[in-house]
mmCIF file of C-alpha atoms in Angstrom:
data_model
loop_
_atom_site.group_PDB
_atom_site.id
_atom_site.type_symbol
_atom_site.label_atom_id
_atom_site.label_comp_id
_atom_site.label_asym_id
_atom_site.label_seq_id
_atom_site.Cartn_x
_atom_site.Cartn_y
_atom_site.Cartn_z
ATOM 1 C CA UNK A 2 94.644 84.439 148.316
ATOM 2 C CA UNK A 3 94.342 81.101 146.706
ATOM 3 C CA UNK A 4 91.865 80.006 144.154
ATOM 4 C CA UNK A 5 90.735 76.712 142.564
ATOM 5 C CA UNK A 6 89.273 76.094 138.997
ATOM 6 C CA UNK A 7 88.065 72.861 137.649
ATOM 7 C CA UNK A 8 88.992 74.467 134.232
ATOM 8 C CA UNK A 9 91.405 77.184 133.958
ATOM 9 C CA UNK A 10 91.645 79.101 130.541
ATOM 10 C CA UNK A 11 94.694 81.366 129.701
ATOM 11 C CA UNK A 12 93.695 83.844 127.231
ATOM 12 C CA UNK A 13 90.257 85.355 126.356
ATOM 13 C CA UNK A 14 90.408 85.809 122.745
ATOM 14 C CA UNK A 15 88.159 83.945 120.262
ATOM 15 C CA UNK A 16 89.585 80.436 121.268
ATOM 16 C CA UNK A 17 89.214 81.176 125.069
ATOM 17 C CA UNK A 18 85.776 82.664 124.994
ATOM 18 C CA UNK A 19 84.715 79.798 122.975
ATOM 19 C CA UNK A 20 86.353 77.308 125.164
ATOM 20 C CA UNK A 21 84.647 78.766 128.192
ATOM 21 C CA UNK A 22 81.111 78.883 126.638
ATOM 22 C CA UNK A 23 81.505 75.096 125.377
ATOM 23 C CA UNK A 24 82.397 73.937 128.903
ATOM 24 C CA UNK A 25 79.978 75.938 130.947
ATOM 25 C CA UNK A 26 76.906 73.746 130.483
ATOM 26 C CA UNK A 27 78.789 71.100 132.491
ATOM 27 C CA UNK A 28 78.504 73.168 135.667
ATOM 28 C CA UNK A 29 82.418 73.173 135.905
ATOM 29 C CA UNK A 30 84.107 76.157 137.821
ATOM 30 C CA UNK A 31 85.756 77.904 135.080
ATOM 31 C CA UNK A 32 88.208 80.523 135.536
ATOM 32 C CA UNK A 33 89.601 82.731 132.558
ATOM 33 C CA UNK A 34 92.699 84.856 132.789
ATOM 34 C CA UNK A 35 93.671 87.532 130.260
ATOM 35 C CA UNK A 36 96.035 90.484 130.259
ATOM 36 C CA UNK A 37 93.464 92.590 128.364
ATOM 37 C CA UNK A 38 90.906 94.734 130.175
ATOM 38 C CA UNK A 39 87.764 92.963 128.105
ATOM 39 C CA UNK A 40 87.486 89.636 126.428
ATOM 40 C CA UNK A 41 88.183 89.588 122.655
ATOM 41 C CA UNK A 42 91.976 89.228 122.327
ATOM 42 C CA UNK A 43 94.004 91.304 119.774
ATOM 43 C CA UNK A 44 91.586 90.640 116.796
ATOM 44 C CA UNK A 45 88.698 92.217 118.839
ATOM 45 C CA UNK A 46 90.701 94.658 120.789
ATOM 46 C CA UNK A 47 88.908 97.516 122.703
ATOM 47 C CA UNK A 48 89.777 101.173 122.802
ATOM 48 C CA UNK A 49 88.307 104.805 122.268
ATOM 49 C CA UNK A 50 88.467 104.314 118.339
ATOM 50 C CA UNK A 51 87.775 100.496 118.272
ATOM 51 C CA UNK A 52 84.804 99.203 116.374
ATOM 52 C CA UNK A 53 84.035 95.832 118.154
ATOM 53 C CA UNK A 54 82.173 93.399 116.061
ATOM 54 C CA UNK A 55 78.610 92.237 117.052
ATOM 55 C CA UNK A 56 79.931 88.626 117.094
ATOM 56 C CA UNK A 57 82.402 89.585 119.872
ATOM 57 C CA UNK A 58 79.644 91.638 121.935
ATOM 58 C CA UNK A 59 77.248 88.579 121.674
ATOM 59 C CA UNK A 60 80.240 86.345 123.098
ATOM 60 C CA UNK A 61 80.790 88.699 125.914
ATOM 61 C CA UNK A 62 77.294 88.982 126.677
ATOM 62 C CA UNK A 63 76.973 85.056 127.021
ATOM 63 C CA UNK A 64 80.037 84.843 129.059
ATOM 64 C CA UNK A 65 78.736 87.617 131.524
ATOM 65 C CA UNK A 66 75.463 85.465 131.874
ATOM 66 C CA UNK A 67 77.438 82.288 132.948
ATOM 67 C CA UNK A 68 77.489 82.322 136.633
ATOM 68 C CA UNK A 69 80.125 79.523 136.738
ATOM 69 C CA UNK A 70 82.567 81.499 134.617
ATOM 70 C CA UNK A 71 85.131 83.998 136.489
ATOM 71 C CA UNK A 72 86.966 86.458 134.434
ATOM 72 C CA UNK A 73 90.097 87.939 135.597
ATOM 73 C CA UNK A 74 91.125 91.002 133.417
ATOM 74 C CA UNK A 75 94.582 92.453 133.253
ATOM 75 C CA UNK A 76 96.048 89.419 134.724
ATOM 76 C CA UNK A 77 99.449 87.702 133.847
ATOM 77 C CA UNK A 78 100.969 84.299 134.638
ATOM 78 C CA UNK A 79 104.156 84.685 136.539
ATOM 79 C CA UNK A 80 105.246 81.363 137.456
ATOM 80 C CA UNK A 81 104.235 77.652 137.843
ATOM 81 C CA UNK A 82 105.398 76.776 141.357
ATOM 82 C CA UNK A 83 103.974 73.160 141.184
ATOM 83 C CA UNK A 84 101.973 70.763 139.198
ATOM 84 C CA UNK A 85 98.436 72.134 138.194
ATOM 85 C CA UNK A 86 99.300 75.377 139.830
ATOM 86 C CA UNK A 87 100.010 79.013 138.539
ATOM 87 C CA UNK A 88 101.195 82.137 140.284
ATOM 88 C CA UNK A 89 99.242 84.975 138.587
ATOM 89 C CA UNK A 90 99.163 88.654 139.190
ATOM 90 C CA UNK A 91 96.763 91.711 138.271
ATOM 91 C CA UNK A 92 97.426 95.462 138.932
ATOM 92 C CA UNK A 93 96.417 94.992 142.668
ATOM 93 C CA UNK A 94 97.212 91.585 143.898
ATOM 94 C CA UNK A 95 98.978 88.186 143.360
ATOM 95 C CA UNK A 96 97.768 84.812 144.211
ATOM 96 C CA UNK A 97 97.854 81.155 143.524
ATOM 97 C CA UNK A 98 95.507 79.369 141.235
ATOM 98 C CA UNK A 99 95.158 75.429 141.406
ATOM 99 C CA UNK A 100 93.398 73.669 138.631
ATOM 100 C CA UNK A 101 92.001 70.480 137.348
ATOM 101 C CA UNK A 102 92.160 70.949 133.580
ATOM 102 C CA UNK A 103 94.064 73.870 131.689
ATOM 103 C CA UNK A 104 93.471 75.261 128.085
ATOM 104 C CA UNK A 105 95.870 77.572 126.854
ATOM 105 C CA UNK A 106 94.559 80.095 124.324
ATOM 106 C CA UNK A 107 97.696 82.335 124.298
ATOM 107 C CA UNK A 108 97.096 83.664 120.581
ATOM 108 C CA UNK A 109 99.913 84.789 118.278
ATOM 109 C CA UNK A 110 102.149 87.946 117.789
ATOM 110 C CA UNK A 111 103.586 89.750 114.729
ATOM 111 C CA UNK A 112 106.828 88.534 113.419
ATOM 112 C CA UNK A 113 108.988 91.605 113.099
ATOM 113 C CA UNK A 114 112.111 91.046 111.170
ATOM 114 C CA UNK A 115 115.038 93.439 111.435
ATOM 115 C CA UNK A 116 116.011 95.748 108.586
ATOM 116 C CA UNK A 117 117.995 99.038 108.512
ATOM 117 C CA UNK A 118 116.043 101.821 110.414
ATOM 118 C CA UNK A 119 113.472 99.474 111.942
ATOM 119 C CA UNK A 120 113.998 101.019 115.464
ATOM 120 C CA UNK A 121 113.211 104.445 114.326
ATOM 121 C CA UNK A 122 110.329 106.325 115.866
ATOM 122 C CA UNK A 123 107.341 106.045 113.381
ATOM 123 C CA UNK A 124 108.086 102.343 112.571
ATOM 124 C CA UNK A 125 105.640 99.723 114.086
ATOM 125 C CA UNK A 126 104.215 96.418 113.294
ATOM 126 C CA UNK A 127 101.135 96.300 110.959
ATOM 127 C CA UNK A 128 99.073 94.885 113.906
ATOM 128 C CA UNK A 129 100.793 97.351 116.142
ATOM 129 C CA UNK A 130 99.457 100.187 114.042
ATOM 130 C CA UNK A 131 95.830 98.940 114.338
ATOM 131 C CA UNK A 132 96.324 98.657 118.064
ATOM 132 C CA UNK A 133 97.592 102.176 118.344
ATOM 133 C CA UNK A 134 94.768 103.572 116.180
ATOM 134 C CA UNK A 135 92.102 101.689 118.293
ATOM 135 C CA UNK A 136 93.779 103.221 121.381
ATOM 136 C CA UNK A 137 93.299 106.673 120.104
ATOM 137 C CA UNK A 138 96.433 107.702 118.478
ATOM 138 C CA UNK A 139 95.593 110.243 115.873
ATOM 139 C CA UNK A 140 96.752 109.472 112.247
ATOM 140 C CA UNK A 141 94.376 112.049 110.386
ATOM 141 C CA UNK A 142 96.646 113.245 107.311
ATOM 142 C CA UNK A 143 99.434 111.160 107.986
ATOM 143 C CA UNK A 144 101.282 109.333 105.037
ATOM 144 C CA UNK A 145 101.493 105.565 105.890
ATOM 145 C CA UNK A 146 103.313 102.822 104.233
ATOM 146 C CA UNK A 147 102.291 99.195 105.268
ATOM 147 C CA UNK A 148 104.749 96.548 104.480
ATOM 148 C CA UNK A 149 105.220 92.780 105.145
ATOM 149 C CA UNK A 150 103.032 89.787 104.362
ATOM 150 C CA UNK A 151 99.553 88.359 104.764
ATOM 151 C CA UNK A 152 95.994 89.827 104.971
ATOM 152 C CA UNK A 153 96.652 91.738 108.039
ATOM 153 C CA UNK A 154 98.334 94.468 105.795
ATOM 154 C CA UNK A 155 95.137 95.139 103.995
ATOM 155 C CA UNK A 156 93.070 95.208 107.452
ATOM 156 C CA UNK A 157 95.729 97.548 108.813
ATOM 157 C CA UNK A 158 95.396 99.984 105.863
ATOM 158 C CA UNK A 159 91.685 99.897 106.009
ATOM 159 C CA UNK A 160 91.760 100.722 109.536
ATOM 160 C CA UNK A 161 94.354 103.634 109.001
ATOM 161 C CA UNK A 162 92.310 105.035 105.945
ATOM 162 C CA UNK A 163 89.095 104.994 108.241
ATOM 163 C CA UNK A 164 90.759 107.397 110.501
ATOM 164 C CA UNK A 165 92.139 109.829 108.026
ATOM 165 C CA UNK A 166 95.574 108.352 107.064
ATOM 166 C CA UNK A 167 96.863 108.648 103.440
ATOM 167 C CA UNK A 168 98.038 105.017 102.590
ATOM 168 C CA UNK A 169 100.962 105.470 100.100
ATOM 169 C CA UNK A 170 101.720 101.814 99.570
ATOM 170 C CA UNK A 171 100.852 98.339 100.754
ATOM 171 C CA UNK A 172 104.006 96.261 100.009
ATOM 172 C CA UNK A 173 103.193 92.524 99.919
ATOM 173 C CA UNK A 174 106.177 90.312 99.582
ATOM 174 C CA UNK A 175 104.277 87.438 98.102
ATOM 175 C CA UNK A 176 104.235 87.022 94.414
ATOM 176 C CA UNK A 177 101.265 88.000 92.107
ATOM 177 C CA UNK A 178 100.922 84.373 91.275
ATOM 178 C CA UNK A 179 100.777 83.445 94.852
ATOM 179 C CA UNK A 180 98.403 86.100 95.866
ATOM 180 C CA UNK A 181 96.045 85.403 92.727
ATOM 181 C CA UNK A 182 95.968 81.778 93.600
ATOM 182 C CA UNK A 183 94.871 82.445 97.091
ATOM 183 C CA UNK A 184 92.230 84.909 95.809
ATOM 184 C CA UNK A 185 90.986 82.182 93.468
ATOM 185 C CA UNK A 186 90.276 79.879 96.261
ATOM 186 C CA UNK A 187 88.457 82.514 98.479
ATOM 187 C CA UNK A 188 84.886 81.410 97.162
ATOM 188 C CA UNK A 189 85.357 78.118 99.068
ATOM 189 C CA UNK A 190 84.860 80.562 102.222
ATOM 190 C CA UNK A 191 82.255 82.999 101.242
ATOM 191 C CA UNK A 192 82.251 85.350 104.066
ATOM 192 C CA UNK A 193 86.050 85.715 103.411
ATOM 193 C CA UNK A 194 85.558 86.167 99.785
ATOM 194 C CA UNK A 195 83.112 89.113 100.457
ATOM 195 C CA UNK A 196 85.349 90.753 103.068
ATOM 196 C CA UNK A 197 88.143 90.663 100.482
ATOM 197 C CA UNK A 198 86.230 93.014 98.241
ATOM 198 C CA UNK A 199 85.939 95.661 101.045
ATOM 199 C CA UNK A 200 89.663 95.484 101.677
ATOM 200 C CA UNK A 201 91.043 95.915 98.065
ATOM 201 C CA UNK A 202 93.225 98.944 97.778
ATOM 202 C CA UNK A 203 94.668 100.562 94.571
ATOM 203 C CA UNK A 204 97.993 101.062 96.368
ATOM 204 C CA UNK A 205 98.513 97.231 96.986
ATOM 205 C CA UNK A 206 101.652 96.029 95.316
ATOM 206 C CA UNK A 207 102.832 92.167 95.235
ATOM 207 C CA UNK A 208 106.363 91.050 95.061
ATOM 208 C CA UNK A 209 107.360 94.221 97.031
ATOM 209 C CA UNK A 210 109.199 94.391 100.346
ATOM 210 C CA UNK A 211 110.921 96.805 102.521
ATOM 211 C CA UNK A 212 114.695 97.449 102.315
ATOM 212 C CA UNK A 213 115.168 100.334 104.762
ATOM 213 C CA UNK A 214 113.416 102.951 106.764
ATOM 214 C CA UNK A 215 114.932 106.290 106.094
ATOM 215 C CA UNK A 216 115.466 109.118 108.554
ATOM 216 C CA UNK A 217 117.729 110.219 111.449
ATOM 217 C CA UNK A 218 115.799 111.154 114.534
ATOM 218 C CA UNK A 219 112.492 109.689 113.241
ATOM 219 C CA UNK A 220 111.027 108.031 110.107
ATOM 220 C CA UNK A 221 110.952 110.242 106.995
ATOM 221 C CA UNK A 222 110.715 107.747 104.181
ATOM 222 C CA UNK A 223 110.916 104.210 103.224
ATOM 223 C CA UNK A 224 112.959 102.248 100.631
ATOM 224 C CA UNK A 225 111.121 99.510 98.824
ATOM 225 C CA UNK A 226 112.076 96.820 96.266
ATOM 226 C CA UNK A 227 108.954 97.056 94.202
ATOM 227 C CA UNK A 228 108.802 94.100 91.557
ATOM 228 C CA UNK A 229 112.586 94.089 90.871
ATOM 229 C CA UNK A 230 112.908 98.042 91.056
ATOM 230 C CA UNK A 231 114.099 100.322 94.045
ATOM 231 C CA UNK A 232 111.436 102.733 95.083
ATOM 232 C CA UNK A 233 111.737 105.394 97.735
ATOM 233 C CA UNK A 234 108.614 107.103 99.171
ATOM 234 C CA UNK A 235 108.304 109.931 101.820
ATOM 235 C CA UNK A 236 106.021 108.708 104.763
ATOM 236 C CA UNK A 237 105.311 109.451 108.477
ATOM 237 C CA UNK A 238 104.504 106.075 109.613
ATOM 238 C CA UNK A 239 105.835 102.681 108.434
ATOM 239 C CA UNK A 240 103.851 99.615 109.584
ATOM 240 C CA UNK A 241 105.653 96.340 108.994
ATOM 241 C CA UNK A 242 104.674 92.855 109.850
ATOM 242 C CA UNK A 243 105.703 89.523 108.285
ATOM 243 C CA UNK A 244 102.752 87.536 109.383
ATOM 244 C CA UNK A 245 102.127 85.951 112.882
ATOM 245 C CA UNK A 246 103.823 83.527 115.121
ATOM 246 C CA UNK A 247 102.213 81.371 117.975
ATOM 247 C CA UNK A 248 102.797 82.569 121.475
ATOM 248 C CA UNK A 249 104.120 79.248 122.819
ATOM 249 C CA UNK A 250 106.345 80.373 125.755
ATOM 250 C CA UNK A 251 103.789 79.508 128.584
ATOM 251 C CA UNK A 252 103.302 76.343 126.817
ATOM 252 C CA UNK A 253 106.981 75.392 126.616
ATOM 253 C CA UNK A 254 107.382 76.220 130.336
ATOM 254 C CA UNK A 255 104.443 74.068 131.333
ATOM 255 C CA UNK A 256 105.989 71.206 129.260
ATOM 256 C CA UNK A 257 103.793 71.139 126.065
ATOM 257 C CA UNK A 258 105.456 69.524 123.167
ATOM 258 C CA UNK A 259 106.190 71.794 120.152
ATOM 259 C CA UNK A 260 105.577 71.189 116.550
ATOM 260 C CA UNK A 261 107.254 73.654 114.210
ATOM 261 C CA UNK A 262 106.471 76.939 115.801
ATOM 262 C CA UNK A 263 103.344 76.030 117.495
ATOM 263 C CA UNK A 264 102.045 73.881 120.448
ATOM 264 C CA UNK A 265 101.356 70.444 119.394
ATOM 265 C CA UNK A 266 97.902 69.101 119.880
ATOM 266 C CA UNK A 267 95.720 66.206 118.975
ATOM 267 C CA UNK A 268 92.204 65.723 117.435
ATOM 268 C CA UNK A 269 90.652 66.748 120.816
ATOM 269 C CA UNK A 270 93.137 69.764 121.086
ATOM 270 C CA UNK A 271 94.767 67.791 123.917
ATOM 271 C CA UNK A 272 98.614 68.287 124.398
ATOM 272 C CA UNK A 273 101.143 65.652 125.326
ATOM 273 C CA UNK A 274 100.447 66.545 129.048
ATOM 274 C CA UNK A 275 97.411 64.754 130.515
ATOM 275 C CA UNK A 276 94.507 67.148 131.231
ATOM 276 C CA UNK A 277 96.359 70.139 129.469
ATOM 277 C CA UNK A 278 94.937 71.631 126.183
ATOM 278 C CA UNK A 279 95.609 74.234 123.697
ATOM 279 C CA UNK A 280 93.324 75.973 121.064
ATOM 280 C CA UNK A 281 93.631 78.966 118.694
ATOM 281 C CA UNK A 282 96.791 80.612 117.288
ATOM 282 C CA UNK A 283 99.232 79.207 119.809
ATOM 283 C CA UNK A 284 98.602 75.794 117.876
ATOM 284 C CA UNK A 285 99.097 77.511 114.539
ATOM 285 C CA UNK A 286 97.719 80.622 112.665
ATOM 286 C CA UNK A 287 94.523 80.216 110.976
ATOM 287 C CA UNK A 288 92.178 83.220 111.735
ATOM 288 C CA UNK A 289 89.385 83.811 114.156
ATOM 289 C CA UNK A 290 87.065 81.280 112.736
ATOM 290 C CA UNK A 291 89.484 78.440 113.211
ATOM 291 C CA UNK A 292 90.195 79.677 116.780
ATOM 292 C CA UNK A 293 86.611 79.674 117.658
ATOM 293 C CA UNK A 294 86.041 76.132 116.685
ATOM 294 C CA UNK A 295 89.240 74.951 118.169
ATOM 295 C CA UNK A 296 88.298 76.506 121.385
ATOM 296 C CA UNK A 297 84.879 75.048 121.438
ATOM 297 C CA UNK A 298 86.380 71.604 120.750
ATOM 298 C CA UNK A 299 88.838 72.058 123.600
ATOM 299 C CA UNK A 300 86.148 73.235 125.921
ATOM 300 C CA UNK A 301 83.940 70.355 125.147
ATOM 301 C CA UNK A 302 86.922 67.755 125.494
ATOM 302 C CA UNK A 303 87.996 69.179 128.792
ATOM 303 C CA UNK A 304 84.727 68.581 130.634
ATOM 304 C CA UNK A 305 84.440 65.122 128.857
ATOM 305 C CA UNK A 306 81.675 65.920 126.371
ATOM 306 C CA UNK A 307 83.573 64.153 123.531
ATOM 307 C CA UNK A 308 80.657 63.610 121.303
ATOM 308 C CA UNK A 309 79.892 67.503 121.152
ATOM 309 C CA UNK A 310 83.664 67.912 120.403
ATOM 310 C CA UNK A 311 83.631 65.194 117.563
ATOM 311 C CA UNK A 312 80.725 67.031 116.037
ATOM 312 C CA UNK A 313 82.883 70.095 115.445
ATOM 313 C CA UNK A 314 85.615 68.165 113.552
ATOM 314 C CA UNK A 315 84.369 68.817 110.048
ATOM 315 C CA UNK A 316 83.799 72.658 110.906
ATOM 316 C CA UNK A 317 87.448 72.683 112.066
ATOM 317 C CA UNK A 318 88.783 70.900 108.925
ATOM 318 C CA UNK A 319 87.065 73.392 106.818
ATOM 319 C CA UNK A 320 88.655 76.372 108.487
ATOM 320 C CA UNK A 321 91.962 74.304 108.685
ATOM 321 C CA UNK A 322 91.836 74.254 104.788
ATOM 322 C CA UNK A 323 91.643 78.067 104.785
ATOM 323 C CA UNK A 324 94.607 78.127 107.102
ATOM 324 C CA UNK A 325 96.584 75.954 104.799
ATOM 325 C CA UNK A 326 95.805 77.994 101.756
ATOM 326 C CA UNK A 327 96.713 81.229 103.513
ATOM 327 C CA UNK A 328 100.028 80.095 105.037
ATOM 328 C CA UNK A 329 101.035 78.548 101.517
ATOM 329 C CA UNK A 330 100.180 81.696 99.590
ATOM 330 C CA UNK A 331 101.928 84.135 102.079
ATOM 331 C CA UNK A 332 105.069 82.015 102.879
ATOM 332 C CA UNK A 333 108.088 84.240 103.354
ATOM 333 C CA UNK A 334 110.610 84.649 100.598
ATOM 334 C CA UNK A 335 114.087 83.465 101.745
ATOM 335 C CA UNK A 336 115.517 86.708 100.613
ATOM 336 C CA UNK A 337 113.819 88.521 103.480
ATOM 337 C CA UNK A 338 116.687 86.830 105.643
ATOM 338 C CA UNK A 339 119.217 89.209 104.000
ATOM 339 C CA UNK A 340 117.315 92.576 104.779
ATOM 340 C CA UNK A 341 119.516 93.003 107.985
ATOM 341 C CA UNK A 342 123.082 94.452 107.568
ATOM 342 C CA UNK A 343 125.834 93.578 110.142
ATOM 343 C CA UNK A 344 124.961 96.910 112.270
ATOM 344 C CA UNK A 345 121.315 96.353 112.208
ATOM 345 C CA UNK A 346 120.006 95.855 115.519
ATOM 346 C CA UNK A 347 118.186 92.442 116.314
ATOM 347 C CA UNK A 348 117.512 92.734 119.990
ATOM 348 C CA UNK A 349 116.399 96.187 120.578
ATOM 349 C CA UNK A 350 116.181 95.798 124.619
ATOM 350 C CA UNK A 351 119.929 94.885 124.616
ATOM 351 C CA UNK A 352 121.124 96.656 121.637
ATOM 352 C CA UNK A 353 122.499 93.463 120.001
ATOM 353 C CA UNK A 354 123.499 93.783 116.294
ATOM 354 C CA UNK A 355 123.256 91.088 113.697
ATOM 355 C CA UNK A 356 126.901 90.886 113.612
ATOM 356 C CA UNK A 357 127.059 89.807 117.266
ATOM 357 C CA UNK A 358 124.731 86.829 116.512
ATOM 358 C CA UNK A 359 125.867 85.735 113.004
ATOM 359 C CA UNK A 360 128.763 83.489 114.254
ATOM 360 C CA UNK A 361 126.879 81.552 116.780
ATOM 361 C CA UNK A 362 125.279 78.098 116.335
ATOM 362 C CA UNK A 363 121.980 78.414 118.574
ATOM 363 C CA UNK A 364 119.948 80.653 120.667
ATOM 364 C CA UNK A 365 121.562 79.658 123.936
ATOM 365 C CA UNK A 366 124.993 80.181 122.770
ATOM 366 C CA UNK A 367 124.203 83.606 121.311
ATOM 367 C CA UNK A 368 122.061 84.644 124.328
ATOM 368 C CA UNK A 369 125.080 84.005 126.592
ATOM 369 C CA UNK A 370 127.605 85.772 124.463
ATOM 370 C CA UNK A 371 125.414 88.806 123.523
ATOM 371 C CA UNK A 372 122.529 89.095 126.061
ATOM 372 C CA UNK A 373 120.081 88.831 123.087
ATOM 373 C CA UNK A 374 116.643 88.268 124.363
ATOM 374 C CA UNK A 375 117.531 88.977 128.038
ATOM 375 C CA UNK A 376 115.959 92.464 128.036
ATOM 376 C CA UNK A 377 112.225 93.606 129.024
ATOM 377 C CA UNK A 378 110.244 91.752 126.213
ATOM 378 C CA UNK A 379 112.264 88.554 127.315
ATOM 379 C CA UNK A 380 112.911 87.489 123.530
ATOM 380 C CA UNK A 381 109.220 87.881 122.543
ATOM 381 C CA UNK A 382 110.322 90.021 119.628
ATOM 382 C CA UNK A 383 113.836 89.122 118.786
ATOM 383 C CA UNK A 384 113.109 85.350 119.468
ATOM 384 C CA UNK A 385 110.872 85.267 116.493
ATOM 385 C CA UNK A 386 113.427 86.972 114.297
ATOM 386 C CA UNK A 387 116.455 84.892 115.224
ATOM 387 C CA UNK A 388 114.173 81.636 114.563
ATOM 388 C CA UNK A 389 113.471 83.095 111.029
ATOM 389 C CA UNK A 390 116.915 84.270 110.354
ATOM 390 C CA UNK A 391 119.004 81.500 111.821
ATOM 391 C CA UNK A 392 116.643 78.584 112.484
ATOM 392 C CA UNK A 393 117.213 78.653 116.222
ATOM 393 C CA UNK A 394 114.363 77.561 118.579
ATOM 394 C CA UNK A 395 114.113 79.973 121.698
ATOM 395 C CA UNK A 396 114.531 78.049 124.803
ATOM 396 C CA UNK A 397 111.534 77.759 127.427
ATOM 397 C CA UNK A 398 111.251 80.757 129.569
ATOM 398 C CA UNK A 399 112.150 80.644 133.176
ATOM 399 C CA UNK A 400 110.048 82.262 135.942
ATOM 400 C CA UNK A 401 109.066 84.934 136.363
ATOM 401 C CA UNK A 402 107.605 84.905 132.926
ATOM 402 C CA UNK A 403 106.557 88.662 133.252
ATOM 403 C CA UNK A 404 107.883 91.405 135.419
ATOM 404 C CA UNK A 405 106.245 90.983 139.079
ATOM 405 C CA UNK A 406 106.015 92.710 142.378
ATOM 406 C CA UNK A 407 107.923 91.407 145.286
ATOM 407 C CA UNK A 408 104.679 90.948 147.176
ATOM 408 C CA UNK A 409 103.448 88.468 144.375
ATOM 409 C CA UNK A 410 106.555 86.463 144.524
ATOM 410 C CA UNK A 411 106.144 86.175 148.266
ATOM 411 C CA UNK A 412 102.998 84.061 147.567
ATOM 412 C CA UNK A 413 105.226 81.364 146.665
ATOM 413 C CA UNK A 414 105.687 80.750 150.427
ATOM 414 C CA UNK A 415 102.259 79.506 150.487
ATOM 415 C CA UNK A 416 103.136 76.644 148.011
ATOM 416 C CA UNK A 417 102.885 73.337 149.867
ATOM 417 C CA UNK A 418 106.180 71.199 149.419
ATOM 418 C CA UNK A 419 106.208 68.801 146.525
#
């Protein structure tokens, strides 16, 4: 099966949804791909215990009402066999999609930094804990510690408490001064300011970070450095996330330029490649509000409605201000680079410890010598960690970008020669 799209959108989170809706009035044939069952991305994730906001429901209804938008759920990009062509796969089939314009809205993932005990059962990411709870994992009565950096810690704690968990501590690595300075700016964004009151928790501690997860066969406790003192707490779950990093792997493979850790775009959300755009957190973390307006700008620009895109620039600038304040306040303390010991695993898939990486000069050299990043996650976890620890930029992935069936790969035989 082959398919054609005037506009192909990869990712159906806030940015992807907004891009599709902005472009829809043009009458273009729009195809959206996402690996989740329903639009909404990670922030509006569904599940038996998920409480999807009204805003997400309204956007879904609008998407369903547009006859020129086709949404492929549970679908992954496997390869890019030719210019403006992707090989994709869902749970039943694999097929080729050709396109005229492309918008990447691939979002972000948690930065997980290695520390002693981080691979014990019971240790997850902060966002990972939210996802597990929404999927129906029971936490009633469990003692939970949440550590790392950023507002996601408070959101994760609120979700855990809602479903009966006992939150023992929220350990924020940023200083009290930094957090207070950020809080003082929140009235510039009234909705965020009001939300902050609902997320307040008396167990929140600044200048506090995890040192080790304790236990043998599973998590039994956590050791923290809390405002200069060592503290140990018994717990059943430790949720630890050090902010978000953009998902740029597909963009790298397609030849997008990289700026810092994100895909580089101009004022129209256009990349260095003609007819290729990007929006949302793959271009830098800034929250759902920024993702929505960036997606709308990209959608308008991709179908040639530049005036509609331009009118959204002030709105984008407002939320870029929020993103800048957020990222400055919760910048990671350099001492977090020393959490891992020599025997601490950095690459869980291939059992590669910190000691096997410390003597190398770049990602490629370390990968060839240790197999770091060559396991099932293809460097999605350890890649962010080594970038933070050593400053190495992970190389662009090679196809297949995700595990694929042989039948799907055989679709490449249908690709016309270049």
